[in-house]
Short mmCIF file of C-alpha atoms (C1' of nucleotides) in Angstrom, two decimals:
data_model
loop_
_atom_site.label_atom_id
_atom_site.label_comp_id
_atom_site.label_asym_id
_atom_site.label_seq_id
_atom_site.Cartn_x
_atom_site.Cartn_y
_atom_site.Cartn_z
CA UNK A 1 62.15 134.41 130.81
CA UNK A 2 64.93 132.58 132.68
CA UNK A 3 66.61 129.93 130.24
CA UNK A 4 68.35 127.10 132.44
CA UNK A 5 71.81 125.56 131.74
CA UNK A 6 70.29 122.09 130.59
CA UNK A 7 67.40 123.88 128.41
CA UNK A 8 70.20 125.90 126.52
CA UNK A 9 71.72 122.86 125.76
CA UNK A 10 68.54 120.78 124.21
CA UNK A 11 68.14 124.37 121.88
CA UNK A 12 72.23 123.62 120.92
CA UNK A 13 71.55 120.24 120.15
CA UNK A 14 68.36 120.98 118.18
CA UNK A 15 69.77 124.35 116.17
CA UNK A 16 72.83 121.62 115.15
CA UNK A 17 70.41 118.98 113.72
CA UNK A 18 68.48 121.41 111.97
CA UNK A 19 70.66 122.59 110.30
CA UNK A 20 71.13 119.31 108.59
CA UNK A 21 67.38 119.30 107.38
CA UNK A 22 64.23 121.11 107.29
CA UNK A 23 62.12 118.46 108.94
CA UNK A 24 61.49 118.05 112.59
CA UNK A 25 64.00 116.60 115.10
CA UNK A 26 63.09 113.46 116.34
CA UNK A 27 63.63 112.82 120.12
CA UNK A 28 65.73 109.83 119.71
CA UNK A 29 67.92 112.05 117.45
CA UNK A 30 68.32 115.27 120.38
CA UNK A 31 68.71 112.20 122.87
CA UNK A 32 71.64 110.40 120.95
CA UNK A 33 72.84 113.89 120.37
CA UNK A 34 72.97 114.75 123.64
CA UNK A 35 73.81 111.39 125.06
CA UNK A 36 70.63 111.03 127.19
CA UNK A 37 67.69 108.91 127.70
CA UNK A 38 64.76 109.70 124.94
CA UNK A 39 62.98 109.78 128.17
CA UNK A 40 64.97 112.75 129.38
CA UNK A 41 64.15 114.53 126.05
CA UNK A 42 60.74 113.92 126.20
CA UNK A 43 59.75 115.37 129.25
CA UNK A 44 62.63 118.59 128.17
CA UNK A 45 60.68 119.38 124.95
CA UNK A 46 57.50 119.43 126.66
CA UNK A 47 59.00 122.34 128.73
CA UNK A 48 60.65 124.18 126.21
CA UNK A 49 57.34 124.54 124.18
CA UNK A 50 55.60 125.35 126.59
CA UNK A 51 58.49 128.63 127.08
CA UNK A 52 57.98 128.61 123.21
CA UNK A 53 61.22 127.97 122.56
CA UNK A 54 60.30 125.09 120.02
CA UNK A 55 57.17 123.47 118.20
CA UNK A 56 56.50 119.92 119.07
CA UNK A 57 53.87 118.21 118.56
CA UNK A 58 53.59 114.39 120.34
CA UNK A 59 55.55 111.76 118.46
CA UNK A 60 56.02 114.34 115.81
CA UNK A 61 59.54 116.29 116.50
CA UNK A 62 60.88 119.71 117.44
CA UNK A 63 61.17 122.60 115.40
CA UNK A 64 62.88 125.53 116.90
CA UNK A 65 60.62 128.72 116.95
CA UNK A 66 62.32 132.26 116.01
CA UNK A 67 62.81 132.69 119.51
CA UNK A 68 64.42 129.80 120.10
CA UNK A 69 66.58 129.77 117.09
CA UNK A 70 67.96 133.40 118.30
CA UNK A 71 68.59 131.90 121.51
CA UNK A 72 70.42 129.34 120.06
CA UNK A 73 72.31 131.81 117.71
CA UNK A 74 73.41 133.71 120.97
CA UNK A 75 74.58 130.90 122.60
CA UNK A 76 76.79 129.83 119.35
CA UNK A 77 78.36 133.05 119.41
CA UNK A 78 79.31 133.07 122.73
CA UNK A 79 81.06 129.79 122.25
CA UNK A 80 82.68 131.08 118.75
CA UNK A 81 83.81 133.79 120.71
CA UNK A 82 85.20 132.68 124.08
CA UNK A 83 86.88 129.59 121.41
CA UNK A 84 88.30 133.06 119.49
CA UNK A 85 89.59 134.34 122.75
CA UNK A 86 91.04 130.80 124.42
CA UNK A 87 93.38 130.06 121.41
CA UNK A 88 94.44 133.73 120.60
CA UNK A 89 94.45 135.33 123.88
CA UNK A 90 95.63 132.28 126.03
CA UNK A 91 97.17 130.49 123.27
CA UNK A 92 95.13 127.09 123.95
CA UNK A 93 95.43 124.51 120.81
CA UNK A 94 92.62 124.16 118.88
CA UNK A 95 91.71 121.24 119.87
CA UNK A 96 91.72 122.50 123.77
CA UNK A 97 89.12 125.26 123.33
CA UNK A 98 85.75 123.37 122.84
CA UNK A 99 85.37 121.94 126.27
CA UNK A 100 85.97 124.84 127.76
CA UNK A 101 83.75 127.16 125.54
CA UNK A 102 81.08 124.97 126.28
CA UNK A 103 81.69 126.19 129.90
CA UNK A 104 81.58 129.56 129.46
CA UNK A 105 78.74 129.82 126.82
CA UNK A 106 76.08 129.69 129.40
CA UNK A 107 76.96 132.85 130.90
CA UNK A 108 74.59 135.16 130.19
CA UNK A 109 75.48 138.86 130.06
CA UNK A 110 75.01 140.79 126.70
CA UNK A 111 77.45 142.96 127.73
CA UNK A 112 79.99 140.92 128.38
CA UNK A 113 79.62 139.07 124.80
CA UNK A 114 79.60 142.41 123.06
CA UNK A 115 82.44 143.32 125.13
CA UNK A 116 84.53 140.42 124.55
CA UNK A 117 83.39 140.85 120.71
CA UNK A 118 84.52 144.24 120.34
CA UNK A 119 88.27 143.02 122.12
CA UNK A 120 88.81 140.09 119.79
CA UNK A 121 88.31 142.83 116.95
CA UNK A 122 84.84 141.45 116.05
CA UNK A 123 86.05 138.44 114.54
CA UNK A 124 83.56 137.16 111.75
CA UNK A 125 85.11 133.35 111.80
CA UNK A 126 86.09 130.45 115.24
CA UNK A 127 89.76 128.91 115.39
CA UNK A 128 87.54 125.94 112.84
CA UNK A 129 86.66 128.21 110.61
CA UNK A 130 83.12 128.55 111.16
CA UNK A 131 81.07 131.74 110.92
CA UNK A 132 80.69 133.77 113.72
CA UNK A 133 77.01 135.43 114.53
CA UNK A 134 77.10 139.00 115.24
CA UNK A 135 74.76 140.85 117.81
CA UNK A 136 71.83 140.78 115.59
CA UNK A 137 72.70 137.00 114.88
CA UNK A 138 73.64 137.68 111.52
CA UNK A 139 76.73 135.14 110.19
CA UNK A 140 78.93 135.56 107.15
CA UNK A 141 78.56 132.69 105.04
CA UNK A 142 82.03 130.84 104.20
CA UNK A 143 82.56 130.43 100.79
CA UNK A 144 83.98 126.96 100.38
CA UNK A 145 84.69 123.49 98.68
CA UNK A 146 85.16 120.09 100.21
CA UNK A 147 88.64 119.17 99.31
CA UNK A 148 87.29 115.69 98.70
CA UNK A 149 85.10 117.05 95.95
CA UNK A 150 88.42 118.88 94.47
CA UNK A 151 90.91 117.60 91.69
CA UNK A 152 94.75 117.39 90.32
CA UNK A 153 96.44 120.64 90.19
CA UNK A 154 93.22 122.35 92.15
CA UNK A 155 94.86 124.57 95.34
CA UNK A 156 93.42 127.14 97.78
CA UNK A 157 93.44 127.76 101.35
CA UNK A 158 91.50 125.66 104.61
CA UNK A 159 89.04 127.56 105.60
CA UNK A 160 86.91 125.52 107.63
CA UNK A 161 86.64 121.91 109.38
CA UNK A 162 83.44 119.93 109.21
CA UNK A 163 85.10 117.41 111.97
CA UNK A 164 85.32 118.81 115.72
CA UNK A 165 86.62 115.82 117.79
CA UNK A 166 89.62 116.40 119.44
CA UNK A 167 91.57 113.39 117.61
CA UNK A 168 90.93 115.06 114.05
CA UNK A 169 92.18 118.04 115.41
CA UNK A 170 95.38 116.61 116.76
CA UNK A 171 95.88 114.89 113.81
CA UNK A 172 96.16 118.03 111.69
CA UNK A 173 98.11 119.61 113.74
CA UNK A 174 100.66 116.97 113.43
CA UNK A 175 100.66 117.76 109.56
CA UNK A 176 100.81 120.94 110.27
CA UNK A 177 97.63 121.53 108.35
CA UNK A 178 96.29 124.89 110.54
CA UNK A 179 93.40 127.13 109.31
CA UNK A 180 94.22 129.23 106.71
CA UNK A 181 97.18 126.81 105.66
CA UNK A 182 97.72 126.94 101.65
CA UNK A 183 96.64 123.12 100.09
CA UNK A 184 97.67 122.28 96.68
CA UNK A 185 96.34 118.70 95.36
CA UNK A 186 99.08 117.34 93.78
CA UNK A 187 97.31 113.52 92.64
CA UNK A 188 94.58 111.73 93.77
CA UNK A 189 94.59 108.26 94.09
CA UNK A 190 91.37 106.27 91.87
CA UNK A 191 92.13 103.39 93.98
CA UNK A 192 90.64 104.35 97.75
CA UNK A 193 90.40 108.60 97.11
CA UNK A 194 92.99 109.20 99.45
CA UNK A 195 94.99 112.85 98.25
CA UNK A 196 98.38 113.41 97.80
CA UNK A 197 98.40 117.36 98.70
CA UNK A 198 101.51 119.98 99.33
CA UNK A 199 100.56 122.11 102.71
CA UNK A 200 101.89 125.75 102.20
CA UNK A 201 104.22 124.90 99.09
CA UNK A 202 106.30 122.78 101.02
CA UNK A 203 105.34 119.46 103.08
CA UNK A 204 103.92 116.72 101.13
CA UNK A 205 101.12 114.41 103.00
CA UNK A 206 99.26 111.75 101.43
CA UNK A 207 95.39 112.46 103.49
CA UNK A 208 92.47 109.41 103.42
CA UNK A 209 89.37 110.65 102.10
CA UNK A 210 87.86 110.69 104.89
CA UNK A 211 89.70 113.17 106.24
CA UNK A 212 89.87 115.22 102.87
CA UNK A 213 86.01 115.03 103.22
CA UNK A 214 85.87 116.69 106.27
CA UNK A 215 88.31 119.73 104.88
CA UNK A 216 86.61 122.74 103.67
CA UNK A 217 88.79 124.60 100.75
CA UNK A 218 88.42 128.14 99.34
CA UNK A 219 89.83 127.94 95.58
CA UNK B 1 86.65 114.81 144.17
CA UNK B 2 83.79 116.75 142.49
CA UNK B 3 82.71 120.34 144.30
CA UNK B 4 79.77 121.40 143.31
CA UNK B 5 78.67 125.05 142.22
CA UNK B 6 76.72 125.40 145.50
CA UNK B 7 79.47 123.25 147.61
CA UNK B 8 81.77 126.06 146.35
CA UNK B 9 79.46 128.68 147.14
CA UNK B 10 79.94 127.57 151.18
CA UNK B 11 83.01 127.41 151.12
CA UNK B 12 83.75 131.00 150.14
CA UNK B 13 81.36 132.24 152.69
CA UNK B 14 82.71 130.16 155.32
CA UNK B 15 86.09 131.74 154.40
CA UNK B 16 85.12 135.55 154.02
CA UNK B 17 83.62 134.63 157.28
CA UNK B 18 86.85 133.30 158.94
CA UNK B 19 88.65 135.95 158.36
CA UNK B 20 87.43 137.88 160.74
CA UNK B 21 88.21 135.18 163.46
CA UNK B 22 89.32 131.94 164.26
CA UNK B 23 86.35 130.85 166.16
CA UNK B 24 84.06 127.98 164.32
CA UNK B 25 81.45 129.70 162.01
CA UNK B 26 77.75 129.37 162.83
CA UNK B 27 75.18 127.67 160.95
CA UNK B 28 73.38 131.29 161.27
CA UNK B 29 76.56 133.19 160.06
CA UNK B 30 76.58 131.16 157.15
CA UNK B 31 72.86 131.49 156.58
CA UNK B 32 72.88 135.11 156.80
CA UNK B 33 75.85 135.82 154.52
CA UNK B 34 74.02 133.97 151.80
CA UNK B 35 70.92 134.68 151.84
CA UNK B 36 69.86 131.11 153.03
CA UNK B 37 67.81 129.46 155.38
CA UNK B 38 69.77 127.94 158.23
CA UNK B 39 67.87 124.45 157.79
CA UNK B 40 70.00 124.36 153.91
CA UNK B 41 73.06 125.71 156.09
CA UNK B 42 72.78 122.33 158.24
CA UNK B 43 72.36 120.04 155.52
CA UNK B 44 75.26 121.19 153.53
CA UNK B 45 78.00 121.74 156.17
CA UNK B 46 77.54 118.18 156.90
CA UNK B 47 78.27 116.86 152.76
CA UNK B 48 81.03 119.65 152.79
CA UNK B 49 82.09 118.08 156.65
CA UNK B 50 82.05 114.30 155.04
CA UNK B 51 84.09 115.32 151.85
CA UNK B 52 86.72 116.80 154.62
CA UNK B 53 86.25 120.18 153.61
CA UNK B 54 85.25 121.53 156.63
CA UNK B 55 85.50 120.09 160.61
CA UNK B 56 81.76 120.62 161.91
CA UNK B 57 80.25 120.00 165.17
CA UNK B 58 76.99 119.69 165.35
CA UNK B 59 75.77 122.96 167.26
CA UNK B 60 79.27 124.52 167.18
CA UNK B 61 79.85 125.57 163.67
CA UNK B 62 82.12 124.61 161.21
CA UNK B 63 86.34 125.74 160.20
CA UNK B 64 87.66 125.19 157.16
CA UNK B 65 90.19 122.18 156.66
CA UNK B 66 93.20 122.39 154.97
CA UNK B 67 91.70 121.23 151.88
CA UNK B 68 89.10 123.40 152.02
CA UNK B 69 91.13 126.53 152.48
CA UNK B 70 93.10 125.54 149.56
CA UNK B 71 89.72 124.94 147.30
CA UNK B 72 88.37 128.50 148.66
CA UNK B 73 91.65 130.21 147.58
CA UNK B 74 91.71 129.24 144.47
CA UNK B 75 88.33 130.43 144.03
CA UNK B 76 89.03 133.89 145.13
CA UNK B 77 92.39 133.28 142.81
CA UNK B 78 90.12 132.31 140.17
CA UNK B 79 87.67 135.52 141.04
CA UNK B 80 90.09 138.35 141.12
CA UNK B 81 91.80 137.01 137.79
CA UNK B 82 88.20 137.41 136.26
CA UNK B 83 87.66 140.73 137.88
CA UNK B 84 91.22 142.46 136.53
CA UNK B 85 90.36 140.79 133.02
CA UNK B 86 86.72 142.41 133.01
CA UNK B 87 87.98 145.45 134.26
CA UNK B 88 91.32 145.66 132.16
CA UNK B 89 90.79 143.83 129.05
CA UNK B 90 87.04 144.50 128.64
CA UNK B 91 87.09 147.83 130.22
CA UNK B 92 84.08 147.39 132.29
CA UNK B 93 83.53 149.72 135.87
CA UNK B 94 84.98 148.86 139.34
CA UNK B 95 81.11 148.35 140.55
CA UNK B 96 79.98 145.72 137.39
CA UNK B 97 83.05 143.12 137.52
CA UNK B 98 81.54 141.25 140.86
CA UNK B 99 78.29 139.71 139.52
CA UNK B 100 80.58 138.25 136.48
CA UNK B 101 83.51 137.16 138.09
CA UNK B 102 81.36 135.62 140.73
CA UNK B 103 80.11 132.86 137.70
CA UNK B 104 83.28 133.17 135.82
CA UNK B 105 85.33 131.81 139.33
CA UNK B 106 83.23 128.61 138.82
CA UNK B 107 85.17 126.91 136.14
CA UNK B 108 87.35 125.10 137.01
CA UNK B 109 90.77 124.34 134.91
CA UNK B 110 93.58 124.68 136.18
CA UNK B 111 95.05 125.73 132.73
CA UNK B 112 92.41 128.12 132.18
CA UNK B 113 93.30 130.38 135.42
CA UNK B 114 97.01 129.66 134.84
CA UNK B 115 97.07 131.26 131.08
CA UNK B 116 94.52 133.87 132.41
CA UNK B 117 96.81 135.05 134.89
CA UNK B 118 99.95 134.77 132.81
CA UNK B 119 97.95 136.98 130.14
CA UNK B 120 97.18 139.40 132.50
CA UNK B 121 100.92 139.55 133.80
CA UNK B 122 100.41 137.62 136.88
CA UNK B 123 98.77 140.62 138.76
CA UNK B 124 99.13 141.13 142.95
CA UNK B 125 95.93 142.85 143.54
CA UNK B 126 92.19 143.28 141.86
CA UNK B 127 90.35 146.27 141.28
CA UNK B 128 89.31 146.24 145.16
CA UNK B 129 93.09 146.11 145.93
CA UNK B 130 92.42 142.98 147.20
CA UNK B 131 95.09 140.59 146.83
CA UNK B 132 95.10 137.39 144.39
CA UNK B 133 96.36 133.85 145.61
CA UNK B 134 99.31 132.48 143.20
CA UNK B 135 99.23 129.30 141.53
CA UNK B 136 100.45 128.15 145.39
CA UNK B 137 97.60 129.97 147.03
CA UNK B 138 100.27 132.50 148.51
CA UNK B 139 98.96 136.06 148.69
CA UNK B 140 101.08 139.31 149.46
CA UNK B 141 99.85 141.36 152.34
CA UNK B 142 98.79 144.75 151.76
CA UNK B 143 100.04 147.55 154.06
CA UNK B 144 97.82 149.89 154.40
CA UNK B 145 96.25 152.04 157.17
CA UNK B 146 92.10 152.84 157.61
CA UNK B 147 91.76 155.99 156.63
CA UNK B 148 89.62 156.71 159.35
CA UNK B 149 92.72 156.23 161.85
CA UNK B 150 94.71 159.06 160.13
CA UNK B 151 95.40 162.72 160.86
CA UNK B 152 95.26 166.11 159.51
CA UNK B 153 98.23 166.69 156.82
CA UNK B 154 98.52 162.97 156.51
CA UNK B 155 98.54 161.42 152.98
CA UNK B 156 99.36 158.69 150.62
CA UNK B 157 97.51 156.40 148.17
CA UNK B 158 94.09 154.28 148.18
CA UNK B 159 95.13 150.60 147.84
CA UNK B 160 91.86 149.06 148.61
CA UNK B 161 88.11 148.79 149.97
CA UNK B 162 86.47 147.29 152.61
CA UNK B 163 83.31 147.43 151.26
CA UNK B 164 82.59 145.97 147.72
CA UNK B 165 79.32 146.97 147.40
CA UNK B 166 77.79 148.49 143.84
CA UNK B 167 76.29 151.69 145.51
CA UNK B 168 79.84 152.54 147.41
CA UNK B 169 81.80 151.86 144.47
CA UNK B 170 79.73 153.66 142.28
CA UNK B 171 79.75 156.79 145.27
CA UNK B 172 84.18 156.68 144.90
CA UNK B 173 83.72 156.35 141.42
CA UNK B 174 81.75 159.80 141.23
CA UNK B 175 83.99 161.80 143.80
CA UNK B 176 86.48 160.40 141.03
CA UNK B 177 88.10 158.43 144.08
CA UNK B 178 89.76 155.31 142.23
CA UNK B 179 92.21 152.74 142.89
CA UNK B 180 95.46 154.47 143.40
CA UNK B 181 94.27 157.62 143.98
CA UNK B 182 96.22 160.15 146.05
CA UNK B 183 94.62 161.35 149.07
CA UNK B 184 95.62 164.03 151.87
CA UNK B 185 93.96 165.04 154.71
CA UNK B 186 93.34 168.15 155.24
CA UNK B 187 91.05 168.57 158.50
CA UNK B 188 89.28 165.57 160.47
CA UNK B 189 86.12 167.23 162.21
CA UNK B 190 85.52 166.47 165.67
CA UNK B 191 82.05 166.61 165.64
CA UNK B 192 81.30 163.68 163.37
CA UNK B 193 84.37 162.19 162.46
CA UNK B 194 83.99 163.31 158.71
CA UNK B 195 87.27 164.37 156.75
CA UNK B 196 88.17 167.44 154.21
CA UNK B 197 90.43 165.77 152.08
CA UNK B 198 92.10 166.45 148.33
CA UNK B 199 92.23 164.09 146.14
CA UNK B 200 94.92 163.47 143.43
CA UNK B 201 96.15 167.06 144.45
CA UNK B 202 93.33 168.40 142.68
CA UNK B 203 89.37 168.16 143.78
CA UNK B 204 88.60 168.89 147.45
CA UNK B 205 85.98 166.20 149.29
CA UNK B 206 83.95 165.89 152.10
CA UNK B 207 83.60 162.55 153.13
CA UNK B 208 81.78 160.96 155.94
CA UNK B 209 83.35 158.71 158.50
CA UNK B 210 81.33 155.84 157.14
CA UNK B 211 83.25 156.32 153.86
CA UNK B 212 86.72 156.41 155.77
CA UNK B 213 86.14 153.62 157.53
CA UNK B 214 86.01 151.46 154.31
CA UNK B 215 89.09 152.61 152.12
CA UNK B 216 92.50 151.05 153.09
CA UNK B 217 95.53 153.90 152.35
CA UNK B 218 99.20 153.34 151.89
CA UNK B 219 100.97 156.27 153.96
"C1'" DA C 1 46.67 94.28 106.29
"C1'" DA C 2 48.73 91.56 109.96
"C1'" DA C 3 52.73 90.81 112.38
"C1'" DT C 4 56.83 92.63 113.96
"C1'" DA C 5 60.09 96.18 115.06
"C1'" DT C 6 61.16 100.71 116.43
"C1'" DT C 7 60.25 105.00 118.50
"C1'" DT C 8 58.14 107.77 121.80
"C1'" DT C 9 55.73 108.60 125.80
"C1'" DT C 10 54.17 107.61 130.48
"C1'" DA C 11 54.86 106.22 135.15
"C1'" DG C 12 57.50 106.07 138.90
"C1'" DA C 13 62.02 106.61 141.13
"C1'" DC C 14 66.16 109.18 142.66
"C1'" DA C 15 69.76 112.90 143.80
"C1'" DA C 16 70.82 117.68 144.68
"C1'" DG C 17 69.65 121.74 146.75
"C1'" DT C 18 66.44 124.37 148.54
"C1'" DC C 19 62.33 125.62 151.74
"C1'" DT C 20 58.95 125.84 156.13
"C1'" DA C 21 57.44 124.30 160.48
"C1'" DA C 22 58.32 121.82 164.54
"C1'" DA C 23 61.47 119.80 167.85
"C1'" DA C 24 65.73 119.80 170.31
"C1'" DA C 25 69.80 121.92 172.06
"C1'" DT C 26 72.13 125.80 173.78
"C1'" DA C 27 72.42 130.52 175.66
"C1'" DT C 28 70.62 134.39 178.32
"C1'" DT C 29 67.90 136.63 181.68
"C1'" DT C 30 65.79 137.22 185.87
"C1'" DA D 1 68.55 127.45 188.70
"C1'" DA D 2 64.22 128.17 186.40
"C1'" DA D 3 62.12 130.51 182.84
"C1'" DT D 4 62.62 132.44 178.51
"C1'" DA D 5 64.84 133.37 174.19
"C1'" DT D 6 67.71 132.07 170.50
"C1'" DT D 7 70.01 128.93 167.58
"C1'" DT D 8 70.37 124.70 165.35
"C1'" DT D 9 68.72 120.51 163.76
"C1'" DT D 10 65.23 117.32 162.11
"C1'" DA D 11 61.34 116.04 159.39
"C1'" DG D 12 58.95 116.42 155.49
"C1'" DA D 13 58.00 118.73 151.15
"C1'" DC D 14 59.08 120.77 146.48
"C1'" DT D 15 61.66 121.57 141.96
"C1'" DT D 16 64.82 120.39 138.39
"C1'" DG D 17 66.89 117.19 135.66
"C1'" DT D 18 67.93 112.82 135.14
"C1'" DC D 19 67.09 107.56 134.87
"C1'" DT D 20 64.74 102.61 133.91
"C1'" DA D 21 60.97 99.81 132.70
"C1'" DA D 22 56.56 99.34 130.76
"C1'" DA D 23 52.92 100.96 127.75
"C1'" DA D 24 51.38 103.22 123.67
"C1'" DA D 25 51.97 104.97 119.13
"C1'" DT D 26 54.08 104.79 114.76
"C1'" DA D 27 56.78 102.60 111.08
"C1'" DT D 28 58.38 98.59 108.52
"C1'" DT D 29 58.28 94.05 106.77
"C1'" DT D 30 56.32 90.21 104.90
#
DNA sequence: AAATATTTTTAGACAAGTCTAAAAATATTT
DNA sequence: AAATATTTTTAGACTTGTCTAAAAATATTT
């Protein structure tokens, strides 16, 4: 069954809100999502259950259906892996490679995913740290704190971003705070949360909270 | 100015078709090299003739403008990149890289095809041996001779195709007749034009004068 | 539980890109 | 050069994916 462009992106939007919550999506929620009209939505979700790619039911929500969810899986990996191949074949920044995955995700050729899989080294984890599905649409899970949730003296190494906007991105570059980078909290301030931390045992940078909160450790 | 997928689709054809002549391309040229009916031929020559990508006369046909050229060159740029990546990186067979390549060419960033062909180390030629536009949209000529034209005792080395298609690549691929490959003549037959021929100093061939008239040699 | 607010759907419109069938223009044959 | 054939365009229709505005359903407040 031929899967369009647009209909691969309503299953994107609606495997990323579920993954917030059990309960249906609600059309206003794929439409601000998405940045469309509810409208728009409406008349997409009608279409995609009837290609039982998700359950709806009238005023009710979207659930995704198995098949939809693996078709949704797919399409994450494919983005997780051209990202993968952008910033350490090409050497984009990370905060370069989204637009562009989102591009290439919709091409649809098995054998080109596994083949671009098997040249990256079949990576299990994207330049933000997260989880990668294999063929089967199987994905690691990351083992990981919020830094916010952390305290004095705690340390480890970023593993993961919850933030994927390109000014977040930029911003961490800037304090050199890169995947994999070694965090050690040195004080944390009662007053508004904000961290002092020491990036790989040598810069100091006071971080807000709400950027710690968007951090994911491994202790 | 925005170019659609299928605005870009025209103006490949209308190139591949120019090559062949100077003369203004035909609404039924265009039709039959895609597949189209020559009602959607009319209706898009004359968008792709207001965005100035073409000069069109009604009833005369339509040549590419300078603009144009430039956009349809750095598709095929964009296309052969693709095709040495799929072939070299991702080690898929001469015949499969067209079908790809032909949706990979379509996204457009400028970066993207830049870092591409750096990674590749800025390559002259595809798998075809046809040769990719730089950055400028300059291409080397090939030199090369038909093999068809040649004689008995002649040799030297296949550069390139003529034809692209799957069931003629996939023919060369089984007489083990690949890109580079050294070929000598050893007897042309009168009768029907068909050549004895060794290839790579090895494996003797008989090839028909359909086949010789499609691979491009370097004496 | 009635009134009000919000969400969702319906109805109708529009743009892009395609098609078929008919009309118009151009080219070829006799 | 008239008749015939071919090519090209026009006219009108269809599909996909989107929108706005209005109606209907659901949820919230008082």
């Amino acid at each position: 069954m031929r899967i369009s462009q647009s209909e691969e992106n309503y299953l994107k939007a609606i495997y990323k809100l579920s993954e917030k919550t059990d309960k249906p999506i609600s059309t206003n929620q794929i439409a601000k999502e998405m940045m469309m009209a509810a409208a728009s939505v409406t008349d997409m979700v009608k279409k995609l259950s009837e290609k039982k790619l998700i359950h709806y039911t009238k005023y009710k929500g979207a659930i995704l259906t198995d098949t939809g969810e693996a078709k949704a899986t797919d399409l994450i990996r494919k983005h997780r892996l051209w990202e993968v191949f952008l910033l350490e074949k090409l050497s984009f920044a990370w905060d370069e490679v989204h637009d562009l995955a989102e591009e290439l995700e919709h091409i649809n050729s098995d054998q080109l995913t596994n083949r671009l899989d098997a040249f990256l080294g079949y990576p299990k984890f994207d330049p933000h740290g997260d989880p990668i599905p294999d063929a089967q649409g199987n994905m690691q899970r990351r083992d990981q704190s919020i830094l916010a949730t952390l305290n004095n003296g705690d340390k480890g190494h970023l593993v993961g971003v919850q933030e994927h906007s390109k000014s977040f991105l930029q911003y961490l570059g800037q304090i050199s705070l890169t995947l994999g980078a070694h965090i050690e909290i040195i004080e944390k301030y009662e007053y508004d949360q904000s961290l002092k931390i020491i990036i790989n045992k040598d810069k100091e940078s006071i971080i807000s909270n709400k950027v710690s909160q968007n951090l994911f450790i491994k202790l």
